[in-house]
Structures are given as C-alpha cells and as structure tokens.
mmCIF file of C-alpha atoms in Angstrom:
data_model
loop_
_atom_site.group_PDB
_atom_site.id
_atom_site.type_symbol
_atom_site.label_atom_id
_atom_site.label_comp_id
_atom_site.label_asym_id
_atom_site.label_seq_id
_atom_site.Cartn_x
_atom_site.Cartn_y
_atom_site.Cartn_z
ATOM 1 C CA UNK A 1 20.370 199.418 -24.069
ATOM 2 C CA UNK A 2 23.325 199.345 -26.432
ATOM 3 C CA UNK A 3 26.948 200.304 -25.992
ATOM 4 C CA UNK A 4 28.438 202.116 -28.963
ATOM 5 C CA UNK A 5 32.231 202.398 -28.897
ATOM 6 C CA UNK A 6 34.637 204.614 -30.804
ATOM 7 C CA UNK A 7 38.065 203.578 -32.019
ATOM 8 C CA UNK A 8 41.062 205.730 -32.966
ATOM 9 C CA UNK A 9 39.695 209.001 -31.577
ATOM 10 C CA UNK A 10 42.920 210.381 -30.039
ATOM 11 C CA UNK A 11 45.902 210.899 -32.334
ATOM 12 C CA UNK A 12 48.594 210.083 -29.708
ATOM 13 C CA UNK A 13 46.935 206.703 -29.136
ATOM 14 C CA UNK A 14 46.783 206.058 -32.883
ATOM 15 C CA UNK A 15 50.403 207.043 -33.406
ATOM 16 C CA UNK A 16 51.475 204.520 -30.783
ATOM 17 C CA UNK A 17 50.054 201.602 -32.791
ATOM 18 C CA UNK A 18 51.913 200.821 -35.997
ATOM 19 C CA UNK A 19 49.019 198.774 -37.384
ATOM 20 C CA UNK A 20 46.406 201.490 -36.786
ATOM 21 C CA UNK A 21 45.206 203.592 -39.690
ATOM 22 C CA UNK A 22 44.387 207.191 -38.904
ATOM 23 C CA UNK A 23 40.719 208.023 -39.486
ATOM 24 C CA UNK A 24 39.872 209.687 -42.776
ATOM 25 C CA UNK A 25 37.014 211.791 -41.445
ATOM 26 C CA UNK A 26 34.293 209.485 -40.191
ATOM 27 C CA UNK A 27 34.432 207.921 -36.709
ATOM 28 C CA UNK A 28 35.472 204.289 -36.305
ATOM 29 C CA UNK A 29 32.575 202.504 -34.591
ATOM 30 C CA UNK A 30 32.037 199.106 -32.952
ATOM 31 C CA UNK A 31 29.617 197.814 -30.327
ATOM 32 C CA UNK A 32 29.537 195.845 -27.113
ATOM 33 C CA UNK A 33 26.535 193.960 -25.660
ATOM 34 C CA UNK A 34 24.896 195.153 -22.459
ATOM 35 C CA UNK A 35 26.273 192.037 -20.717
ATOM 36 C CA UNK A 36 29.744 193.596 -20.966
ATOM 37 C CA UNK A 37 28.809 196.377 -18.513
ATOM 38 C CA UNK A 38 30.621 196.365 -15.172
ATOM 39 C CA UNK A 39 29.401 198.909 -12.630
ATOM 40 C CA UNK A 40 31.806 201.044 -10.623
ATOM 41 C CA UNK A 41 33.615 199.520 -7.633
ATOM 42 C CA UNK A 42 32.778 195.954 -8.608
ATOM 43 C CA UNK A 43 35.920 193.901 -9.290
ATOM 44 C CA UNK A 44 36.949 192.986 -12.811
ATOM 45 C CA UNK A 45 37.658 189.260 -12.966
ATOM 46 C CA UNK A 46 40.501 188.692 -15.416
ATOM 47 C CA UNK A 47 39.579 185.854 -17.821
ATOM 48 C CA UNK A 48 42.358 183.284 -17.491
ATOM 49 C CA UNK A 49 41.650 181.707 -20.876
ATOM 50 C CA UNK A 50 42.008 184.842 -22.991
ATOM 51 C CA UNK A 51 45.694 185.587 -22.545
ATOM 52 C CA UNK A 52 46.807 189.197 -22.320
ATOM 53 C CA UNK A 53 44.029 191.696 -21.551
ATOM 54 C CA UNK A 54 44.592 195.426 -21.972
ATOM 55 C CA UNK A 55 42.661 198.357 -20.541
ATOM 56 C CA UNK A 56 42.031 201.749 -22.083
ATOM 57 C CA UNK A 57 40.100 204.546 -20.408
ATOM 58 C CA UNK A 58 37.779 207.003 -22.103
ATOM 59 C CA UNK A 59 34.942 209.439 -21.644
ATOM 60 C CA UNK A 60 31.508 207.778 -21.654
ATOM 61 C CA UNK A 61 28.354 209.716 -22.583
ATOM 62 C CA UNK A 62 24.839 208.689 -21.484
ATOM 63 C CA UNK A 63 22.012 209.212 -23.982
ATOM 64 C CA UNK A 64 18.794 210.597 -22.480
ATOM 65 C CA UNK A 65 16.261 210.660 -25.332
ATOM 66 C CA UNK A 66 15.246 208.912 -28.530
ATOM 67 C CA UNK A 67 16.980 210.224 -31.620
ATOM 68 C CA UNK A 68 17.503 209.288 -35.260
ATOM 69 C CA UNK A 69 19.628 211.192 -37.805
ATOM 70 C CA UNK A 70 20.442 213.888 -35.252
ATOM 71 C CA UNK A 71 21.998 217.057 -36.664
ATOM 72 C CA UNK A 72 25.285 217.942 -34.971
ATOM 73 C CA UNK A 73 23.980 221.342 -33.869
ATOM 74 C CA UNK A 74 21.272 219.597 -31.831
ATOM 75 C CA UNK A 75 23.411 216.717 -30.498
ATOM 76 C CA UNK A 76 23.974 218.297 -27.081
ATOM 77 C CA UNK A 77 20.266 217.845 -26.350
ATOM 78 C CA UNK A 78 20.611 214.061 -26.482
ATOM 79 C CA UNK A 79 22.901 213.353 -23.513
ATOM 80 C CA UNK A 80 22.562 214.105 -19.833
ATOM 81 C CA UNK A 81 25.674 212.789 -18.045
ATOM 82 C CA UNK A 82 29.274 211.649 -18.504
ATOM 83 C CA UNK A 83 31.691 209.399 -16.695
ATOM 84 C CA UNK A 84 35.038 207.723 -17.195
ATOM 85 C CA UNK A 85 34.915 204.162 -18.466
ATOM 86 C CA UNK A 86 37.336 201.369 -19.312
ATOM 87 C CA UNK A 87 37.272 199.400 -22.533
ATOM 88 C CA UNK A 88 39.013 196.052 -21.998
ATOM 89 C CA UNK A 89 40.513 194.242 -24.989
ATOM 90 C CA UNK A 90 41.708 190.621 -25.080
ATOM 91 C CA UNK A 91 44.828 191.316 -27.140
ATOM 92 C CA UNK A 92 45.799 187.702 -27.872
ATOM 93 C CA UNK A 93 42.247 186.838 -28.907
ATOM 94 C CA UNK A 94 42.130 189.864 -31.206
ATOM 95 C CA UNK A 95 45.430 188.916 -32.857
ATOM 96 C CA UNK A 96 44.327 185.312 -33.414
ATOM 97 C CA UNK A 97 41.023 186.354 -34.961
ATOM 98 C CA UNK A 98 42.650 188.988 -37.157
ATOM 99 C CA UNK A 99 45.217 186.451 -38.407
ATOM 100 C CA UNK A 100 42.337 184.271 -39.566
ATOM 101 C CA UNK A 101 40.637 187.169 -41.298
ATOM 102 C CA UNK A 102 37.741 187.042 -38.860
ATOM 103 C CA UNK A 103 35.947 189.903 -37.104
ATOM 104 C CA UNK A 104 37.494 190.490 -33.696
ATOM 105 C CA UNK A 105 34.413 191.519 -31.697
ATOM 106 C CA UNK A 106 34.926 188.593 -29.300
ATOM 107 C CA UNK A 107 38.081 190.291 -28.042
ATOM 108 C CA UNK A 108 36.031 193.344 -27.098
ATOM 109 C CA UNK A 109 32.585 192.135 -26.018
ATOM 110 C CA UNK A 110 33.225 189.623 -23.223
ATOM 111 C CA UNK A 111 31.506 189.978 -19.836
ATOM 112 C CA UNK A 112 32.850 192.865 -17.765
ATOM 113 C CA UNK A 113 34.753 194.411 -20.675
ATOM 114 C CA UNK A 114 32.982 197.787 -20.417
ATOM 115 C CA UNK A 115 33.468 199.380 -17.001
ATOM 116 C CA UNK A 116 31.527 202.544 -16.192
ATOM 117 C CA UNK A 117 32.156 204.906 -13.296
ATOM 118 C CA UNK A 118 29.942 207.284 -11.340
ATOM 119 C CA UNK A 119 27.988 209.760 -13.452
ATOM 120 C CA UNK A 120 28.559 213.515 -13.526
ATOM 121 C CA UNK A 121 25.364 215.282 -14.505
ATOM 122 C CA UNK A 122 25.330 217.630 -17.489
ATOM 123 C CA UNK A 123 24.574 220.710 -15.397
ATOM 124 C CA UNK A 124 27.863 220.155 -13.532
ATOM 125 C CA UNK A 125 29.915 220.305 -16.755
ATOM 126 C CA UNK A 126 31.046 223.575 -18.311
ATOM 127 C CA UNK A 127 32.275 222.191 -21.634
ATOM 128 C CA UNK A 128 32.276 218.530 -22.644
ATOM 129 C CA UNK A 129 35.113 219.272 -25.078
ATOM 130 C CA UNK A 130 37.383 220.665 -22.367
ATOM 131 C CA UNK A 131 37.488 217.888 -19.761
ATOM 132 C CA UNK A 132 40.728 216.627 -18.234
ATOM 133 C CA UNK A 133 40.724 212.817 -18.092
ATOM 134 C CA UNK A 134 43.158 210.651 -16.118
ATOM 135 C CA UNK A 135 43.517 206.973 -15.278
ATOM 136 C CA UNK A 136 45.791 205.703 -12.501
ATOM 137 C CA UNK A 137 47.005 202.127 -12.153
ATOM 138 C CA UNK A 138 48.153 201.177 -8.629
ATOM 139 C CA UNK A 139 48.287 204.853 -7.724
ATOM 140 C CA UNK A 140 50.493 205.877 -10.658
ATOM 141 C CA UNK A 141 49.259 207.866 -13.684
ATOM 142 C CA UNK A 142 48.830 205.668 -16.750
ATOM 143 C CA UNK A 143 46.685 207.706 -19.159
ATOM 144 C CA UNK A 144 45.804 211.376 -19.365
ATOM 145 C CA UNK A 145 44.418 213.723 -22.014
ATOM 146 C CA UNK A 146 41.800 216.386 -22.582
ATOM 147 C CA UNK A 147 38.617 215.904 -24.602
ATOM 148 C CA UNK A 148 39.561 218.912 -26.749
ATOM 149 C CA UNK A 149 42.041 216.538 -28.419
ATOM 150 C CA UNK A 150 39.392 214.145 -29.733
ATOM 151 C CA UNK A 151 39.527 213.550 -33.478
ATOM 152 C CA UNK A 152 35.702 213.492 -33.551
ATOM 153 C CA UNK A 153 33.805 215.531 -30.964
ATOM 154 C CA UNK A 154 30.919 214.157 -28.920
ATOM 155 C CA UNK A 155 28.465 216.097 -31.108
ATOM 156 C CA UNK A 156 30.001 214.573 -34.226
ATOM 157 C CA UNK A 157 29.820 211.052 -32.762
ATOM 158 C CA UNK A 158 26.135 211.455 -31.894
ATOM 159 C CA UNK A 159 25.382 212.825 -35.354
ATOM 160 C CA UNK A 160 27.252 210.028 -37.123
ATOM 161 C CA UNK A 161 26.022 207.094 -35.019
ATOM 162 C CA UNK A 162 22.386 208.223 -35.113
ATOM 163 C CA UNK A 163 22.534 208.285 -38.893
ATOM 164 C CA UNK A 164 22.888 204.499 -38.859
ATOM 165 C CA UNK A 165 21.042 203.365 -35.746
ATOM 166 C CA UNK A 166 18.479 205.051 -33.549
ATOM 167 C CA UNK A 167 19.853 206.183 -30.206
ATOM 168 C CA UNK A 168 17.630 205.375 -27.251
ATOM 169 C CA UNK A 169 17.396 206.502 -23.656
ATOM 170 C CA UNK A 170 20.067 204.749 -21.605
ATOM 171 C CA UNK A 171 22.396 203.979 -24.508
ATOM 172 C CA UNK A 172 26.086 204.597 -23.821
ATOM 173 C CA UNK A 173 28.724 206.009 -26.127
ATOM 174 C CA UNK A 174 32.360 205.204 -25.341
ATOM 175 C CA UNK A 175 34.202 208.043 -27.069
ATOM 176 C CA UNK A 176 37.681 206.593 -27.645
ATOM 177 C CA UNK A 177 40.749 205.462 -25.734
ATOM 178 C CA UNK A 178 43.553 207.817 -24.765
ATOM 179 C CA UNK A 179 47.219 207.011 -25.319
ATOM 180 C CA UNK A 180 48.851 204.732 -22.755
ATOM 181 C CA UNK A 181 46.618 201.645 -22.802
ATOM 182 C CA UNK A 182 48.337 198.789 -20.952
ATOM 183 C CA UNK A 183 47.901 195.137 -19.938
ATOM 184 C CA UNK A 184 46.441 194.373 -16.509
ATOM 185 C CA UNK A 185 47.129 191.670 -13.967
ATOM 186 C CA UNK A 186 45.411 190.272 -10.888
ATOM 187 C CA UNK A 187 45.689 192.466 -7.818
ATOM 188 C CA UNK A 188 45.929 195.816 -9.580
ATOM 189 C CA UNK A 189 43.899 198.849 -8.531
ATOM 190 C CA UNK A 190 42.323 201.116 -11.167
ATOM 191 C CA UNK A 191 41.173 204.687 -10.471
ATOM 192 C CA UNK A 192 39.861 207.289 -12.891
ATOM 193 C CA UNK A 193 39.310 211.039 -12.750
ATOM 194 C CA UNK A 194 37.429 213.738 -14.676
ATOM 195 C CA UNK A 195 38.687 217.261 -13.911
ATOM 196 C CA UNK A 196 40.282 215.855 -10.758
ATOM 197 C CA UNK A 197 37.080 214.218 -9.529
ATOM 198 C CA UNK A 198 37.381 210.516 -8.736
ATOM 199 C CA UNK A 199 34.595 208.784 -10.661
ATOM 200 C CA UNK A 200 36.074 205.319 -11.225
ATOM 201 C CA UNK A 201 37.547 202.876 -8.716
ATOM 202 C CA UNK A 202 37.864 199.090 -8.966
ATOM 203 C CA UNK A 203 40.258 196.169 -8.487
ATOM 204 C CA UNK A 204 41.375 193.432 -10.861
ATOM 205 C CA UNK A 205 40.784 189.952 -9.418
#
C-alpha cells in the first residue's frame, strides 16, 4: 500500500503561505510510507524532538482496483470510499531541510503523520466534488471548505498520479489541505466531519 499526497490543492490555503507557488496546471504530489498511517481514535503521540508540528485536514480517497494511465473519464471507477484525514508536518524540520537545499520528506513521513478516519462508502456519496469538510480542534472549528473548491478534482488526481505510478487496491490518495492548518500541542482533541458526519476523532498525547 502507498499513500499519495497532494499539495497546494485549495487556493485559500495557498494564498495564506507567502512561500507557496500556485500550481500551474498539474497537481503537486509527494508520498508517505505506510508506516505513517494512524487509524481513527488512536492517539497521535507528538514527537518531542521535531519541534513545531502542524496539522492539516483533507479528503482521503481509497483506491479499489489496479490501474495504470487511467483516463479521467474512467477515474470514478477506481475508488470505493472516502474519509477525512490529517496530514501532519514537522514545520521546524521542514525549514531546516529546505535551508540546506535538501528534500523535506522527513518532515512529512514520520510515524503517525497520516491519520485516517472512518470510511464512507461510495454508494453513500452523491457527489465527491460537493462534500462539506470540517475539522474541529478542542471543539472549535479550525478548517472548513467544500471539495468543489479543489484546484484539481479527484478524477484529475487519479488520472495524473496513475500516469506515473500504478495505483493498486488499498492505496490512499490525500487530496490536499484546506486553509487554516495550525500547530498542535499535547492534550488537544481533534474531530473531523464530512457533510456533518463525524468520521475522525483522536487526541494528541
């Protein structure tokens, strides 16, 4: 199983980061190892040696069949469920690596850095590009948006990614962080919603 992640896929999030270039047409893609997966309701243990760690929530799509070079018009056949996930980033680690001109994957791929919630099956979704997403931190709204505001749609992401690497059953696609990403601290409670349905719930330890 692989975890394919998307960067810069909501304009409000991009506009809030002065050092972020807006995408020119193709999705911005990076990956996380399967060891970064953290299942819903298990606590996220904040690494005390990484400095500031920030969370960003996003729609996650589960791939259900083998596919290579998938045409966008057929992309909807290749996923069977969605959930809300959290992409954790070690901000200080990323800055240090970037200052040295090094790739900054280590700031993204540490254990527990990809949280996934409970799955909503495809048949229970009317339109994947019209889902209301929301993340609450300690009971207060932190992030919210609708998937209609994605720069690259889910179909486009599947088409683009599969042109470079074969998608396999069980692969996950994180589709991009909404505006409002924020640092976390020990003791905080994270809850996430898709169309008002609570699908994500965990504590930071």
